[in-house]
CSV table of C-alpha atoms and ligand atoms in Angstrom, one decimal:
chain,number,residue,atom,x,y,z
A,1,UNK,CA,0.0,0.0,0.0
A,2,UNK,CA,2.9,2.5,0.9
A,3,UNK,CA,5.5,1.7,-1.5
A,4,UNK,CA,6.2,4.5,-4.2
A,5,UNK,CA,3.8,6.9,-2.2
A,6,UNK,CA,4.6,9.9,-1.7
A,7,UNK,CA,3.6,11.1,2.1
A,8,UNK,CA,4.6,14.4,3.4
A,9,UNK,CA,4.8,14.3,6.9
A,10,UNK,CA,4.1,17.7,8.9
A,11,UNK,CA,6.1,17.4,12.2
A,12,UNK,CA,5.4,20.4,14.9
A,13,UNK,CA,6.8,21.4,18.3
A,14,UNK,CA,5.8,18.4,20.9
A,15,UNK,CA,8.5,16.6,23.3
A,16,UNK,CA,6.5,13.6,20.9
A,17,UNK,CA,8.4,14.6,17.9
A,18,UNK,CA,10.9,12.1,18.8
A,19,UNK,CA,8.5,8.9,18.0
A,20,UNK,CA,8.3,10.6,14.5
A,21,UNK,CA,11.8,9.8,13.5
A,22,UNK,CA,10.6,5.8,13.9
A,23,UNK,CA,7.9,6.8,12.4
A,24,UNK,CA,9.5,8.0,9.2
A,25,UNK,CA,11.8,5.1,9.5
A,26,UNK,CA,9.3,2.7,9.2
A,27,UNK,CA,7.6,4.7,6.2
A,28,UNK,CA,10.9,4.4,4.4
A,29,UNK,CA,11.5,1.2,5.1
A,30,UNK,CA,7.9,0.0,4.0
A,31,UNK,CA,9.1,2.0,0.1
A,32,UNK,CA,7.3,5.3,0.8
A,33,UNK,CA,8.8,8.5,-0.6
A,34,UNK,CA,8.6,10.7,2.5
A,35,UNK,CA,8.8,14.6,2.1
A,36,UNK,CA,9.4,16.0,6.0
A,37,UNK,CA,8.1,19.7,7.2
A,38,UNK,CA,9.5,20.9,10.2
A,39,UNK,CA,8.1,23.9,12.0
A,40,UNK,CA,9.9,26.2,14.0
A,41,UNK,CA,9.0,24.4,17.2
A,42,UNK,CA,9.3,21.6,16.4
A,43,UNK,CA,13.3,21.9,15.9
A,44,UNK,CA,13.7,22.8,18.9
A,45,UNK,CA,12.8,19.0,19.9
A,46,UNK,CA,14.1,17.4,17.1
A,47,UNK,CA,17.0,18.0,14.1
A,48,UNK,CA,16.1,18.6,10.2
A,49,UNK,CA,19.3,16.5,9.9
A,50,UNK,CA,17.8,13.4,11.5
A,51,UNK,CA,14.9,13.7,9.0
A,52,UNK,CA,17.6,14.3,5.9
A,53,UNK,CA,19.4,11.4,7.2
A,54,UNK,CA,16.5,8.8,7.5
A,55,UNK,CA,14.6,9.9,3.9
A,56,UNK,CA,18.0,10.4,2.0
A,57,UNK,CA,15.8,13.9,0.9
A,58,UNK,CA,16.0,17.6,2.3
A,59,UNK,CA,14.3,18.4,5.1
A,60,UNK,CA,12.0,21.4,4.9
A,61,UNK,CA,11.9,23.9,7.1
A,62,UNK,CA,11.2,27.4,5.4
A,63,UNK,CA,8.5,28.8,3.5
A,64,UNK,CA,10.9,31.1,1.6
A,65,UNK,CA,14.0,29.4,1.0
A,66,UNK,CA,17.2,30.0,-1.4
A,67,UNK,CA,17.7,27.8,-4.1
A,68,UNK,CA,16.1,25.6,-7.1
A,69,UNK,CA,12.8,25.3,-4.9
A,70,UNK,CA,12.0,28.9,-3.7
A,71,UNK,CA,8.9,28.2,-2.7
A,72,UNK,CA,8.0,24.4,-2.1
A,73,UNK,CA,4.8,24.8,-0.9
A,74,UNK,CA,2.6,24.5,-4.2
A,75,UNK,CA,4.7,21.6,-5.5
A,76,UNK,CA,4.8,19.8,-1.9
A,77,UNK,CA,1.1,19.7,-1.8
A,78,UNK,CA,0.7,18.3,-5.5
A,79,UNK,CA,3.1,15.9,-5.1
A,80,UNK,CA,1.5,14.5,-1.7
A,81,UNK,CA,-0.5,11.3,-1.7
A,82,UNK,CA,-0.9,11.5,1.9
A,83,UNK,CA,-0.1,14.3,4.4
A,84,UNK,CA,0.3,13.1,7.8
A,85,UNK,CA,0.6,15.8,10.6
A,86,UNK,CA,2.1,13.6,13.6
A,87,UNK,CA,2.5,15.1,16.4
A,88,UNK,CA,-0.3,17.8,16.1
A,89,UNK,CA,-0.1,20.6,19.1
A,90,UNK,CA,-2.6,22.3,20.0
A,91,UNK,CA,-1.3,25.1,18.3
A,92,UNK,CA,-1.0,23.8,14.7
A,93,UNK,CA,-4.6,22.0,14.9
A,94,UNK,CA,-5.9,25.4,16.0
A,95,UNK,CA,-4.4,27.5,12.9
A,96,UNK,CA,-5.8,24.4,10.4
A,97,UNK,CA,-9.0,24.5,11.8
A,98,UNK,CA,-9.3,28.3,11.1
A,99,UNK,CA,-7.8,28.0,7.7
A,100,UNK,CA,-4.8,30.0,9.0
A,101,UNK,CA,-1.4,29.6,6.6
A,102,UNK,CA,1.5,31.4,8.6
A,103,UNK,CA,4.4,28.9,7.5
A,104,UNK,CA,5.4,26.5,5.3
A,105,UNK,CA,3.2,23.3,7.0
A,106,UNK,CA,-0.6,25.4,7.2
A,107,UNK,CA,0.4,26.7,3.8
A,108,UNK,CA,0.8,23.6,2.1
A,109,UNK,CA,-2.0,21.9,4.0
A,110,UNK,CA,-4.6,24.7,2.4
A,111,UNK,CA,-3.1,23.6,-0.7
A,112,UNK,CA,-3.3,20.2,-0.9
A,113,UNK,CA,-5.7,18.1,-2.3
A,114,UNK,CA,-4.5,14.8,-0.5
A,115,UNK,CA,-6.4,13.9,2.4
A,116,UNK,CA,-4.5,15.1,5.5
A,117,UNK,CA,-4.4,13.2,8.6
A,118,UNK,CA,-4.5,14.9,12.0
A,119,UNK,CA,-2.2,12.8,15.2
A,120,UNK,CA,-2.8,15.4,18.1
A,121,UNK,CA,-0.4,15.3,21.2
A,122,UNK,CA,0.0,17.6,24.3
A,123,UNK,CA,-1.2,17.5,27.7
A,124,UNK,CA,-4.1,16.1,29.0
A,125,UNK,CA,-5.8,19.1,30.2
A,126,UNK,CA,-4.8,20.9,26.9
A,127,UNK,CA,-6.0,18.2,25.1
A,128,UNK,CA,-9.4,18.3,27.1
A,129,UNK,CA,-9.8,22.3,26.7
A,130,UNK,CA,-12.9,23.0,25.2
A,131,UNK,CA,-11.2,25.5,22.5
A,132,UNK,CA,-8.9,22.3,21.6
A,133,UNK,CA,-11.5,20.2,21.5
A,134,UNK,CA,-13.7,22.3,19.4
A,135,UNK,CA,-11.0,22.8,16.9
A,136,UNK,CA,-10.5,19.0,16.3
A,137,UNK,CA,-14.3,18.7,15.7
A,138,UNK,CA,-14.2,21.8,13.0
A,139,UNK,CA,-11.1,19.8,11.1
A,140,UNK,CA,-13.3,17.0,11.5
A,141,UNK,CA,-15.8,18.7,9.9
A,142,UNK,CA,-13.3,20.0,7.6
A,143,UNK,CA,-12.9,16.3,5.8
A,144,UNK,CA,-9.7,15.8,7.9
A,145,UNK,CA,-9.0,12.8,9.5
A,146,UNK,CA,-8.2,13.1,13.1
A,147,UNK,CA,-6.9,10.2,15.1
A,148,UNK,CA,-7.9,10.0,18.7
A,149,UNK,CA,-4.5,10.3,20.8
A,150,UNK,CA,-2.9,7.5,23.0
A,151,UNK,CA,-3.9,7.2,26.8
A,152,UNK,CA,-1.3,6.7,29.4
A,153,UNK,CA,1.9,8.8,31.2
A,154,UNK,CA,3.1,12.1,29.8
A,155,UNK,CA,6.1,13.4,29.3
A,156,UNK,CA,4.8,16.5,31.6
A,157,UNK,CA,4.0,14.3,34.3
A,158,UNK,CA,0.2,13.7,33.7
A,159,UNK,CA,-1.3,11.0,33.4
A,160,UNK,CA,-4.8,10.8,30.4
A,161,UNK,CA,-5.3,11.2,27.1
A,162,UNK,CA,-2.3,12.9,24.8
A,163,UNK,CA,-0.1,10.6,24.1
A,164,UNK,CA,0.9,10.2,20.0
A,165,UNK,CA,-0.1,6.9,19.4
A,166,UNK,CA,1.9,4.3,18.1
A,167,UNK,CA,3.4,4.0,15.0
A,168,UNK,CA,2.0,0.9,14.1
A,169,UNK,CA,-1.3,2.7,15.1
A,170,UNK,CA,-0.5,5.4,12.8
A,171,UNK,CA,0.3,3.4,9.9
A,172,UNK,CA,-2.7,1.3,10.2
A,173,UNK,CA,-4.5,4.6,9.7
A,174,UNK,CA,-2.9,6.0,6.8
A,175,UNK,CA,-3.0,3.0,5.5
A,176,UNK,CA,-6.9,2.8,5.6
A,177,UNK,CA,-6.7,6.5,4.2
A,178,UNK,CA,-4.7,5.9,1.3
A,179,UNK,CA,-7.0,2.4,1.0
A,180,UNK,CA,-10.2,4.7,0.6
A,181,UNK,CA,-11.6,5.4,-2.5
A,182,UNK,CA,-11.1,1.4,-3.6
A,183,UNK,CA,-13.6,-0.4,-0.6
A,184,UNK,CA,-16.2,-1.2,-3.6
A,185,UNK,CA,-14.1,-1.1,-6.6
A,186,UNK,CA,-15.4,-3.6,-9.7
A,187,UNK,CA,-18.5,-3.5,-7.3
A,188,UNK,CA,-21.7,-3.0,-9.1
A,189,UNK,CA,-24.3,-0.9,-6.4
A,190,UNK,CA,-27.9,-0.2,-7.5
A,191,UNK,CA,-29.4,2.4,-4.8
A,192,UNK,CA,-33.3,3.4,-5.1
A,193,UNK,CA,-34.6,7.7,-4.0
A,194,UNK,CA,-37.1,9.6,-4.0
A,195,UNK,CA,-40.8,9.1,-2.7
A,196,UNK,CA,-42.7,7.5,-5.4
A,197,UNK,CA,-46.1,9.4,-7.0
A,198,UNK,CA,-49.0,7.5,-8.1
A,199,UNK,CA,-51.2,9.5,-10.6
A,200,UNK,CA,-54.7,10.1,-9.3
A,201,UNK,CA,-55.5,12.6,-12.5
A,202,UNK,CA,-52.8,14.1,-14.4
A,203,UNK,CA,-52.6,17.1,-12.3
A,204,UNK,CA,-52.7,15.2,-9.2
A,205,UNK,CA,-50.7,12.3,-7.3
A,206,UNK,CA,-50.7,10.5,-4.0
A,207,UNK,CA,-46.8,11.0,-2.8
A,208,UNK,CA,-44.9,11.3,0.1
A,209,UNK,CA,-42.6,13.3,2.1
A,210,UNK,CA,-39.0,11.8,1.1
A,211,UNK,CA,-36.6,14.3,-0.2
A,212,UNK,CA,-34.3,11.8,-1.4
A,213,UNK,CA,-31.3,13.0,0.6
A,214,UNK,CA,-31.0,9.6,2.5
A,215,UNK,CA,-30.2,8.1,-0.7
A,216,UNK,CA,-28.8,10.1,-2.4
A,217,UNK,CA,-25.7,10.3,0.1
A,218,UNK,CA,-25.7,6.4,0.0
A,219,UNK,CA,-25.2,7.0,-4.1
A,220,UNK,CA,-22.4,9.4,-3.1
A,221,UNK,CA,-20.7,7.4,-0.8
A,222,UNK,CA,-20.9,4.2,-2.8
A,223,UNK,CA,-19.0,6.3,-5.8
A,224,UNK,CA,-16.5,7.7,-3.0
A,225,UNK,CA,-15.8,4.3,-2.4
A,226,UNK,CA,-14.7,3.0,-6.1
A,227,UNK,CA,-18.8,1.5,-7.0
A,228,UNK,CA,-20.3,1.5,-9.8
A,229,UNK,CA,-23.4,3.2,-9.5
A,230,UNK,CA,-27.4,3.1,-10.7
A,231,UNK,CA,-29.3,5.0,-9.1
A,232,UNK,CA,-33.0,4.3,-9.4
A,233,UNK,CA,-34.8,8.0,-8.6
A,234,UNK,CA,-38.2,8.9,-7.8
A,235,UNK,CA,-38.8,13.1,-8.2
A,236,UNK,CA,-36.7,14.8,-5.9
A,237,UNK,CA,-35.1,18.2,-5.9
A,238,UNK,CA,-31.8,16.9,-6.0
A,239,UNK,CA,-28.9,17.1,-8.2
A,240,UNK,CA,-28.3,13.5,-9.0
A,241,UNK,CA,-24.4,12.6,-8.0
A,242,UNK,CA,-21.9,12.8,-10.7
A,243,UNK,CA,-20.8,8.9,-12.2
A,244,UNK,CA,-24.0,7.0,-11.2
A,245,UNK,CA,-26.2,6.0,-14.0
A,246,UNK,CA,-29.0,7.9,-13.3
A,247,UNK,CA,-32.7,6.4,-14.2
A,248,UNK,CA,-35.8,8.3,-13.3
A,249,UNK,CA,-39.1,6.9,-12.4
A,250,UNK,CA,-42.0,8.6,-10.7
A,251,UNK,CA,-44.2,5.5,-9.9
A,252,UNK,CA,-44.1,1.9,-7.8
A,253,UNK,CA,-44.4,0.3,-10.9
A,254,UNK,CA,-41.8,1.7,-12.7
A,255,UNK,CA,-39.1,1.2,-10.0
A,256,UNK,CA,-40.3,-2.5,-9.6
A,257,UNK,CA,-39.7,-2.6,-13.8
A,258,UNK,CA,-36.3,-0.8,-13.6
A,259,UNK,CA,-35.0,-2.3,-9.9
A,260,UNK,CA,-35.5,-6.0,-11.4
A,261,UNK,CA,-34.2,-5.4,-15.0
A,262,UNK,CA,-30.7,-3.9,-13.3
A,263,UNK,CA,-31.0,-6.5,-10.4
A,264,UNK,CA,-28.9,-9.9,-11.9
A,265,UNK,CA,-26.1,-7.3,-12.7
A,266,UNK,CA,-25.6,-5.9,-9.2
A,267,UNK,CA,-23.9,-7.3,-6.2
A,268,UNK,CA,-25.6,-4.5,-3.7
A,269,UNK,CA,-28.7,-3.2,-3.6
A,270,UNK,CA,-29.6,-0.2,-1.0
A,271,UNK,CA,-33.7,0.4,-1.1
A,272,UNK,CA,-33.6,4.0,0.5
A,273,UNK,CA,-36.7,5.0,-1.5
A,274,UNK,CA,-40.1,5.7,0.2
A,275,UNK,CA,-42.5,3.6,-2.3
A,276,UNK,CA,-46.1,3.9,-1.9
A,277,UNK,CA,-48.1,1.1,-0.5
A,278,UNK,CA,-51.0,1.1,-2.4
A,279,UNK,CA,-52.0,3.5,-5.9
A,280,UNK,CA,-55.3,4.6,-7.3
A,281,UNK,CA,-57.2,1.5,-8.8
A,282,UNK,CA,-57.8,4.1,-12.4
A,283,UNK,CA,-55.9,7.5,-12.9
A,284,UNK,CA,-58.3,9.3,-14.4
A,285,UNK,CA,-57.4,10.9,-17.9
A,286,UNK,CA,-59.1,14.5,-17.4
A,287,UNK,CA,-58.3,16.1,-14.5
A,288,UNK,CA,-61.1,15.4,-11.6
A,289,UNK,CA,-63.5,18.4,-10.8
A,290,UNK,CA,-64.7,19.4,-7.9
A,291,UNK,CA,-68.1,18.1,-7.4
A,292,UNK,CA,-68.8,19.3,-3.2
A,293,UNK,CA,-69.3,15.7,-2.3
A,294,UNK,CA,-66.3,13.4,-0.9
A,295,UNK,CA,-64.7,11.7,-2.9
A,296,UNK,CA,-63.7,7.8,-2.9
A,297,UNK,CA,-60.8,6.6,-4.4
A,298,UNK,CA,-60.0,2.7,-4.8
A,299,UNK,CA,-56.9,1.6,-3.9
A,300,UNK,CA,-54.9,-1.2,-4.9
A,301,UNK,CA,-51.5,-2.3,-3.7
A,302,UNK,CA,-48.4,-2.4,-5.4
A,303,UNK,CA,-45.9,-4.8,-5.7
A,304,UNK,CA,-43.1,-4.8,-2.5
A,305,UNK,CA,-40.1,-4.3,-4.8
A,306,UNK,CA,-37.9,-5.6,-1.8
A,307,UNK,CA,-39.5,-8.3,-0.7
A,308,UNK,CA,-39.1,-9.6,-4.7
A,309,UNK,CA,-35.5,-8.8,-4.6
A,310,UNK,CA,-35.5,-11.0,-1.4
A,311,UNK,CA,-37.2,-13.9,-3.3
A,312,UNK,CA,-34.7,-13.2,-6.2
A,313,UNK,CA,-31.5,-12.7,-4.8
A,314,UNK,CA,-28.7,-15.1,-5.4
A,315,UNK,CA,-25.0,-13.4,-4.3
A,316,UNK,CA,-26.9,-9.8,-3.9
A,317,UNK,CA,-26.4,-8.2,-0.5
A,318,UNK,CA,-29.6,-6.6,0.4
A,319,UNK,CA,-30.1,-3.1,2.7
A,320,UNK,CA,-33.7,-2.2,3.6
A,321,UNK,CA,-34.6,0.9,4.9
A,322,UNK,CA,-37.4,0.9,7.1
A,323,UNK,CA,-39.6,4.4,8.2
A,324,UNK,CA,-41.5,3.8,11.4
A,325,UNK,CA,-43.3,5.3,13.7
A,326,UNK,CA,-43.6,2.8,16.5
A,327,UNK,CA,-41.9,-0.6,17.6
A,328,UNK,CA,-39.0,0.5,15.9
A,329,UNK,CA,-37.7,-2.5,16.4
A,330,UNK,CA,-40.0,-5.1,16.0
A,331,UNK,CA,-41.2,-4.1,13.1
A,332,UNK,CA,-38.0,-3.5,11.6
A,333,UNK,CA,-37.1,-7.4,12.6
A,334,UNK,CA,-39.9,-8.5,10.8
A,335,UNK,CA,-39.3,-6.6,7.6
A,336,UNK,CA,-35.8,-7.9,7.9
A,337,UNK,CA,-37.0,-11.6,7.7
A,338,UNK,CA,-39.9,-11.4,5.5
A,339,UNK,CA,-37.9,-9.7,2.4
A,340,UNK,CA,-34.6,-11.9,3.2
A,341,UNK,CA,-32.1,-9.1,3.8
A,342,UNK,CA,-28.8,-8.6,5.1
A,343,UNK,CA,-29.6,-5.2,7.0
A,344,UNK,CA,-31.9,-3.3,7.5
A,345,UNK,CA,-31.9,0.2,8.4
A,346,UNK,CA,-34.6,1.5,10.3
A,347,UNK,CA,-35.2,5.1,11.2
A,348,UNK,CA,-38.4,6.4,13.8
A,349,UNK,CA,-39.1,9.2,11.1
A,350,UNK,CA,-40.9,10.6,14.3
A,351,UNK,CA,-38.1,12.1,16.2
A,352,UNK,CA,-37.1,15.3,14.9
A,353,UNK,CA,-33.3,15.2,13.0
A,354,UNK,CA,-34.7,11.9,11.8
A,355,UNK,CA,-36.0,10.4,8.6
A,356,UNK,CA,-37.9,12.6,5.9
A,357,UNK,CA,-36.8,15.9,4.7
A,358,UNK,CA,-33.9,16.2,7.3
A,359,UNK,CA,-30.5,17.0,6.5
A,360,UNK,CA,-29.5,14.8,9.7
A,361,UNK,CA,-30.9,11.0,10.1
A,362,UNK,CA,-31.2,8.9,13.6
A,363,UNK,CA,-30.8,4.9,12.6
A,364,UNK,CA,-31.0,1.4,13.4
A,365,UNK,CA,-29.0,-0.8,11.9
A,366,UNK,CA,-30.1,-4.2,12.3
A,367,UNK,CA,-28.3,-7.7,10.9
A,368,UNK,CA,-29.4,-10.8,9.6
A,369,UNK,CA,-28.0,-12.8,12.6
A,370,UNK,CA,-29.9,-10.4,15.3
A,371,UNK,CA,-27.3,-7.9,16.2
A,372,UNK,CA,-28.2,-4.2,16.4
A,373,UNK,CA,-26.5,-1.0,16.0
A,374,UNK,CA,-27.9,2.1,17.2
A,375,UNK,CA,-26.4,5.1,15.5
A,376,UNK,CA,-26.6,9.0,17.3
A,377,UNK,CA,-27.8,11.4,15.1
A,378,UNK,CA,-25.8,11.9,12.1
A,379,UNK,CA,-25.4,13.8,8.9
A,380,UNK,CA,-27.2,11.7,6.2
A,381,UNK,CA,-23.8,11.6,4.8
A,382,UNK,CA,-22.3,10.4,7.4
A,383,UNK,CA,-25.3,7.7,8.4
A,384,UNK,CA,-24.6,6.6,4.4
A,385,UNK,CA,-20.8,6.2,5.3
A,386,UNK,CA,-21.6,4.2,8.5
A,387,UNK,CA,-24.1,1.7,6.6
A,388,UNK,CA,-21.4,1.7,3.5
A,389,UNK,CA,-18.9,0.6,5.7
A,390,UNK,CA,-20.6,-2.4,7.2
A,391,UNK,CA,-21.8,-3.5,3.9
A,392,UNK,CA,-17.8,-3.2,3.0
A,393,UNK,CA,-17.0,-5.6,5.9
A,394,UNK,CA,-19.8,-8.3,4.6
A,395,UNK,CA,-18.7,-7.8,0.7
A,396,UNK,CA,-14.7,-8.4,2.6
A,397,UNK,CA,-16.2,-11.9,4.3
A,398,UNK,CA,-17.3,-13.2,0.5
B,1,PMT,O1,-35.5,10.7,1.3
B,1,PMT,P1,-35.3,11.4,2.7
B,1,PMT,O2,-36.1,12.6,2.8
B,1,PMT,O3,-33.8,11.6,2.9
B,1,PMT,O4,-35.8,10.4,3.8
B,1,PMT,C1,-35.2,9.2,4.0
B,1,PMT,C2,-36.2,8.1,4.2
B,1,PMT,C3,-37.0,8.3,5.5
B,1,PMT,C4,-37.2,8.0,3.1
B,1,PMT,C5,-35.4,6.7,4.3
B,1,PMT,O5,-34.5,6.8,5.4
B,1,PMT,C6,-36.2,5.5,4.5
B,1,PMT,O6,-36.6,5.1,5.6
B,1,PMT,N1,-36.6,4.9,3.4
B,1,PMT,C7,-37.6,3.7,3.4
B,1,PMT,C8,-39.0,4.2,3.5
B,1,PMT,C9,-40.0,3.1,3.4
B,1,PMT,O7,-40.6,3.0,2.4
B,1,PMT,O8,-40.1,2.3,4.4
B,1,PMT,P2,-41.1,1.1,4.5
B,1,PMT,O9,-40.9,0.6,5.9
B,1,PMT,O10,-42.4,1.5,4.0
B,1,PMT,O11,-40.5,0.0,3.5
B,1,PMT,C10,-39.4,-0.9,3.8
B,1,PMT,C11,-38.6,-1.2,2.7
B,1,PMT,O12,-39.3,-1.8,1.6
B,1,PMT,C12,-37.9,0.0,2.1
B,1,PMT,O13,-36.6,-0.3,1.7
B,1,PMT,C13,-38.7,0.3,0.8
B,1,PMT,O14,-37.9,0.9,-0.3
B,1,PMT,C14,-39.2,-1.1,0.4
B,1,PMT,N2,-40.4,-1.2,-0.3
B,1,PMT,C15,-41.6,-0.8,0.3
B,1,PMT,C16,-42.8,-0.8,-0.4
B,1,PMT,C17,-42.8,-1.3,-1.7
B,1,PMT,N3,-43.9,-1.4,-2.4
B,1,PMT,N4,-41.7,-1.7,-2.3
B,1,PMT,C18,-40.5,-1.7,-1.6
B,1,PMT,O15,-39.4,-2.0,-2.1
């Protein structure tokens, strides 16, 4: 995974900045090309000779520098694969979360388009300050990924959280980093949106309230993760994600045609879609006038796409979603059983942050062999990257 990469590793002023010379040792020895950036402080813990010496490259240090290379930033940050910012004070993760670019490391961070990993290390209470902890959450929310420090003694004397964690532990991570992007590669995904309309005249329909955000992050993440993508779309306000096959449908019976004609080509199928349960028996052709007296409509149902799928499937994986209201669980299990799926994701579209409409989603995940997951409430990206990443782990076990 690390050989010919090139990782440019961001080392700042922490008594930890030791543990990255092993660090960068190991990275060399495992074939990586590794670019290091010293701040200021962090030479006064550790030499840019040390670095030079273990890489066989310079060691950067300035943001204005004499010679061939007078300022490294821009092509630093295109060359990186991987930046890796190990150990992370307090100080640095503060100026990235705030955008700030005062020397050569923040600079080339703002201008990178590798993903940038985040080791924090200082003291304990530093590490618990509210300010500090705030900050980690905004790179968080930045796209960086920020690794929780190691527990245990301090150099400062203190005992808790701070510590830079291993190297091993580090690796593993960048590893997984530079592994993104491939999870579902040569993976076919077909993902159904959208609330389904069934036409009571042609002005009017019987809907529902899904947006289609739910699966449409599901369709984003699956293409983030190397799938190939169809995604099935009821109406939705949406623009649909760019690299999935996009195929629009507005009613039950059109999705059931399109969902089982892609079906024998996919190996995952995610049903986020809200179909409707039942449609008008006739649509009428001329739009229906008011006549002051109620009006009855017969209603017929429609065929449960899923539960087909379930009858159907042969190597698919299968992922539900389920909208309740009550007996979250109970009824989810049932579903789960009755349309022969692999998970099921069930959200109380009750609570509010949950279910229709919402940008943010509160779910369930439950397995074929029982187990439950509850997740806390979570962008409907982030739900989509959850559910994607325990579909990854059954797709691993094939
Ligand atoms: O689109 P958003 O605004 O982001 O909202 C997201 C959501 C609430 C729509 C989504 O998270 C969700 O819960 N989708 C499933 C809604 C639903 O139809 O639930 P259900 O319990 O009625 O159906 C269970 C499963 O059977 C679903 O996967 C559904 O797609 C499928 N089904 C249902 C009926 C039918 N005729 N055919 C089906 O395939």
């Amino acid at each position: 995974m690390l050989t010919g990469k090139t990782i440019l590793m961001g080392i700042t002023g922490s008594v930890a900045a030791y543990k990255s010379a092993e660090l960068v040792s190991q990275l060399v020895k495992c074939g990586a090309q590794v670019e290091v950036v010293l701040t200021r402080a962090a030479q006064e813990f550790v030499s840019p000779l040390t670095f030079a010496s273990l890489t066989g490259r310079q060691t950067w240090t300035e943001m204005f520098a004499p010679g061939p290379t007078p300022i490294p930033h821009i092509r630093l940050a295109e060359q990186a694969e991987a930046v890796l910012i190990a150990p992370a004070t307090a100080h640095v993760v503060g100026r990235l979360a705030h955008g700030l670019a005062d020397d050569l490391l923040t600079t080339l961070v703002l201008a990178t388009r590798a993903p940038v990993i985040v080791a924090p290390a200082m003291n304990v209470q530093m590490y618990r300050h509210r300010a500090v902890q705030d900050n980690l959450e905004r790179l968080k929310a930045l796209g960086y990924h920020v690794m929780a420090p190691g527990s245990g003694w301090l150099a400062c004397g203190a005992v808790g959280e701070g510590r830079l964690p291993e190297p091993e532990t580090i690796l593993a991570v960048l590893e997984e980093v530079l592994g993104a992007g491939t999870e579902l590669s040569g993976r076919k995904v077909l993902i159904t949106a959208g609330g389904t309309r069934e036409p009571l005249d042609p002005v009017r329909y019987i809907g529902n309230r899904s947006s289609g955000k739910m699966g449409y992050a599901v369709a984003e993440v699956a293409l983030e993760m190397g799938a190939e993508v169809v995604l099935i779309t009821a109406p939705t306000a949406l623009a649909p994600p760019s690299g999935a096959v996009v195929i629009p449908v507005e009613t039950a019976a059109e999705m059931y045609q399109a969902v089982l004609e892609h079906f024998p080509g996919v190996d995952i199928v995610f049903k986020a879609a809200a179909v409707a349960d039942y449609r008008p028996v006739k649509a009428a052709s001329q739009k229906i006038k008011k006549q002051g007296q109620p009006l009855i409509v017969e209603l017929a149902p429609t065929p449960d796409i899923l539960a087909e799928l379930g009858r159907r499937k042969t190597r698919q994986i299968l992922v539900g979603f389920a909208a309740e209201t009550h007996d979250l669980l109970d009824s989810g299990q049932r579903k789960l059983a009755e349309k022969n799926l692999d998970l099921l994701v069930a959200n109380d579209v009750t609570r509010p942050g949950a279910g229709f409409g919402s940008d943010t989603n509160i779910v369930t995940l439950i397995f074929a062999d029982g187990s439950v997951k509850e997740l806390p409430q979570l962008g409907k990206k982030e739900v989509a990257r959850r559910i994607l990443a325990e579909v990854v782990k059954m797709v691993d076990k094939e």
